[in-house]
Amino acid sequence: MKVAVAFDHRGVHLREAVLDALQDHDILDLGTDSDAVRIDYPDKAREVGEAIQHGRAERGVLVCGSGVGASVAACKLTGIRAAICHDAYSAHQGVEHDDMNVLCLGSEVVGPSLARELVAAFLTATFDGGERYVARLLKVAEMERSMKDGEVTAA
């Protein structure tokens, strides 16, 4: 499986663990490899999402400090179903029931050992394809279409 992987300047602290968990897969490494320069998670989310949208990767792993920002940003891209996971159940069930295609992790939340476990659970899972799961995904796709031109507002 081809997996796009990206880290912001805080997420890079899980880089070695994530890459280790991906060693049996074809990796599209979108960086970064240092925390010396601030790298914004929306930029990395876009890179991972576009890799999946354009067929350069089947799934993605995106790491920022908490995992929250990466998840929020990635979900703004059409066809990207990203979620932050802190447990193996969510990492595999998100694929099985929700066809999750981007796993988001927080380097300040999970350690290297758990990160490897989460990546493995995510990558070994397959979408169930059951009627109720497909029906739900069609509703999500309709939401994407109907809200495509939504306006971004500031708080």
Tab-separated table of C-alpha atoms in Angstrom:
chain	number	residue	atom	x	y	z
A	1	MET	CA	0.000	0.000	0.000
A	2	LYS	CA	1.205	3.502	-0.844
A	3	VAL	CA	1.019	5.729	2.248
A	4	ALA	CA	1.570	9.491	2.295
A	5	VAL	CA	3.096	10.677	5.555
A	6	ALA	CA	3.678	14.206	6.811
A	7	PHE	CA	4.689	15.953	10.023
A	8	ASP	CA	4.576	19.529	11.170
A	9	HIS	CA	7.362	20.940	13.345
A	10	ARG	CA	5.862	19.377	16.499
A	11	GLY	CA	4.708	16.147	14.888
A	12	VAL	CA	8.228	15.423	13.701
A	13	HIS	CA	8.974	14.006	17.158
A	14	LEU	CA	7.061	10.854	16.154
A	15	ARG	CA	8.687	10.651	12.729
A	16	GLU	CA	10.988	7.693	13.405
A	17	ALA	CA	8.252	5.616	15.055
A	18	VAL	CA	5.771	6.273	12.238
A	19	LEU	CA	8.293	5.536	9.507
A	20	ASP	CA	9.284	2.365	11.352
A	21	ALA	CA	5.644	1.243	11.365
A	22	LEU	CA	5.462	1.930	7.621
A	23	GLN	CA	8.576	-0.023	6.681
A	24	ASP	CA	6.581	-2.711	4.819
A	25	HIS	CA	4.711	-0.136	2.742
A	26	ASP	CA	5.550	2.207	-0.097
A	27	ILE	CA	6.043	5.582	1.603
A	28	LEU	CA	5.421	8.987	0.067
A	29	ASP	CA	7.357	11.119	2.560
A	30	LEU	CA	6.084	14.690	2.512
A	31	GLY	CA	8.338	15.850	5.362
A	32	THR	CA	9.318	17.529	7.559
A	33	ASP	CA	12.336	15.976	9.222
A	34	SER	CA	13.236	18.787	11.628
A	35	ASP	CA	11.610	21.004	14.213
A	36	ALA	CA	14.015	23.875	13.448
A	37	VAL	CA	11.486	25.775	11.320
A	38	ARG	CA	7.774	26.150	12.021
A	39	ILE	CA	5.733	24.082	9.580
A	40	ASP	CA	1.980	24.686	9.695
A	41	TYR	CA	-0.258	21.615	9.933
A	42	PRO	CA	-2.795	22.894	7.334
A	43	ASP	CA	-0.033	22.853	4.723
A	44	LYS	CA	0.864	19.261	5.562
A	45	ALA	CA	-2.806	18.254	5.651
A	46	ARG	CA	-3.249	19.665	2.154
A	47	GLU	CA	-0.191	17.784	0.884
A	48	VAL	CA	-1.392	14.455	2.294
A	49	GLY	CA	-4.961	15.036	1.131
A	50	GLU	CA	-3.945	15.986	-2.378
A	51	ALA	CA	-1.691	12.932	-2.614
A	52	ILE	CA	-4.725	10.766	-1.883
A	53	GLN	CA	-7.076	12.779	-4.100
A	54	HIS	CA	-4.680	12.506	-7.061
A	55	GLY	CA	-3.964	8.791	-6.569
A	56	ARG	CA	-0.350	9.169	-5.452
A	57	ALA	CA	-1.260	7.445	-2.172
A	58	GLU	CA	-4.076	5.238	-0.910
A	59	ARG	CA	-3.925	6.376	2.717
A	60	GLY	CA	-2.142	8.949	4.817
A	61	VAL	CA	-0.648	9.459	8.241
A	62	LEU	CA	-0.518	13.042	9.460
A	63	VAL	CA	1.168	14.097	12.700
A	64	CYS	CA	1.035	17.401	14.545
A	65	GLY	CA	1.401	18.229	18.239
A	66	SER	CA	-2.084	17.196	19.366
A	67	GLY	CA	-3.442	15.576	16.205
A	68	VAL	CA	-6.493	17.827	16.435
A	69	GLY	CA	-5.403	20.534	14.007
A	70	ALA	CA	-4.220	17.979	11.466
A	71	SER	CA	-7.582	16.213	11.647
A	72	VAL	CA	-9.602	19.410	11.362
A	73	ALA	CA	-7.603	20.619	8.360
A	74	ALA	CA	-7.524	17.294	6.520
A	75	CYS	CA	-11.306	16.867	6.808
A	76	LYS	CA	-11.798	20.084	4.843
A	77	LEU	CA	-10.540	18.364	1.703
A	78	THR	CA	-13.076	16.594	-0.491
A	79	GLY	CA	-12.912	12.834	-0.128
A	80	ILE	CA	-10.611	12.905	2.860
A	81	ARG	CA	-11.891	11.138	5.935
A	82	ALA	CA	-9.374	11.879	8.662
A	83	ALA	CA	-9.565	11.190	12.365
A	84	ILE	CA	-7.357	11.540	15.382
A	85	CYS	CA	-6.903	8.201	17.126
A	86	HIS	CA	-5.414	7.407	20.504
A	87	ASP	CA	-6.423	3.744	20.629
A	88	ALA	CA	-6.108	0.774	18.284
A	89	TYR	CA	-9.855	0.122	18.219
A	90	SER	CA	-10.598	3.551	16.737
A	91	ALA	CA	-7.683	3.256	14.309
A	92	HIS	CA	-9.009	0.063	12.737
A	93	GLN	CA	-12.738	0.633	13.243
A	94	GLY	CA	-12.471	4.040	11.586
A	95	VAL	CA	-11.368	2.249	8.429
A	96	GLU	CA	-13.780	-0.684	8.742
A	97	HIS	CA	-16.940	1.397	9.287
A	98	ASP	CA	-16.088	4.903	8.070
A	99	ASP	CA	-13.535	4.236	5.315
A	100	MET	CA	-11.093	6.556	7.110
A	101	ASN	CA	-8.179	7.265	4.796
A	102	VAL	CA	-6.025	9.541	6.973
A	103	LEU	CA	-4.848	8.694	10.474
A	104	CYS	CA	-3.973	11.747	12.568
A	105	LEU	CA	-1.688	11.470	15.567
A	106	GLY	CA	-0.502	13.877	18.225
A	107	SER	CA	3.184	13.700	19.099
A	108	GLU	CA	2.450	15.279	22.485
A	109	VAL	CA	-0.319	12.747	23.183
A	110	VAL	CA	0.954	9.335	22.083
A	111	GLY	CA	4.414	7.894	22.449
A	112	PRO	CA	6.437	6.001	19.855
A	113	SER	CA	5.258	2.524	20.865
A	114	LEU	CA	1.575	3.437	20.724
A	115	ALA	CA	2.111	5.340	17.469
A	116	ARG	CA	3.508	2.176	15.847
A	117	GLU	CA	0.513	0.193	17.128
A	118	LEU	CA	-1.972	2.751	15.825
A	119	VAL	CA	-0.377	2.918	12.387
A	120	ALA	CA	-0.377	-0.887	12.161
A	121	ALA	CA	-4.062	-1.094	13.180
A	122	PHE	CA	-4.965	1.597	10.626
A	123	LEU	CA	-3.080	-0.018	7.752
A	124	THR	CA	-4.222	-3.599	8.335
A	125	ALA	CA	-7.911	-2.654	8.439
A	126	THR	CA	-10.163	-2.751	5.400
A	127	PHE	CA	-13.484	-1.065	4.747
A	128	ASP	CA	-16.374	-3.412	5.537
A	129	GLY	CA	-18.458	-2.209	2.590
A	130	GLY	CA	-21.717	-3.067	4.335
A	131	GLU	CA	-24.883	-1.361	3.150
A	132	ARG	CA	-25.294	0.793	6.250
A	133	TYR	CA	-21.672	1.984	6.106
A	134	VAL	CA	-21.924	2.857	2.417
A	135	ALA	CA	-25.207	4.703	3.030
A	136	ARG	CA	-23.527	6.799	5.721
A	137	LEU	CA	-20.589	7.617	3.468
A	138	LEU	CA	-22.998	8.718	0.745
A	139	LYS	CA	-24.523	11.139	3.259
A	140	VAL	CA	-21.052	12.483	4.059
A	141	ALA	CA	-20.317	12.895	0.341
A	142	GLU	CA	-23.597	14.793	-0.084
A	143	MET	CA	-22.592	17.081	2.795
A	144	GLU	CA	-19.290	17.766	1.030
A	145	ARG	CA	-21.084	18.624	-2.214
A	146	SER	CA	-23.716	20.852	-0.602
A	147	MET	CA	-21.210	22.743	1.541
A	148	LYS	CA	-18.467	23.041	-1.051
A	149	ASP	CA	-18.770	26.801	-1.358
A	150	GLY	CA	-19.181	27.433	2.374
A	151	GLU	CA	-17.700	30.612	3.727
A	152	VAL	CA	-14.880	30.502	6.268
A	153	THR	CA	-15.629	32.685	9.262
A	154	ALA	CA	-13.347	33.923	12.012
A	155	ALA	CA	-14.346	33.728	15.671
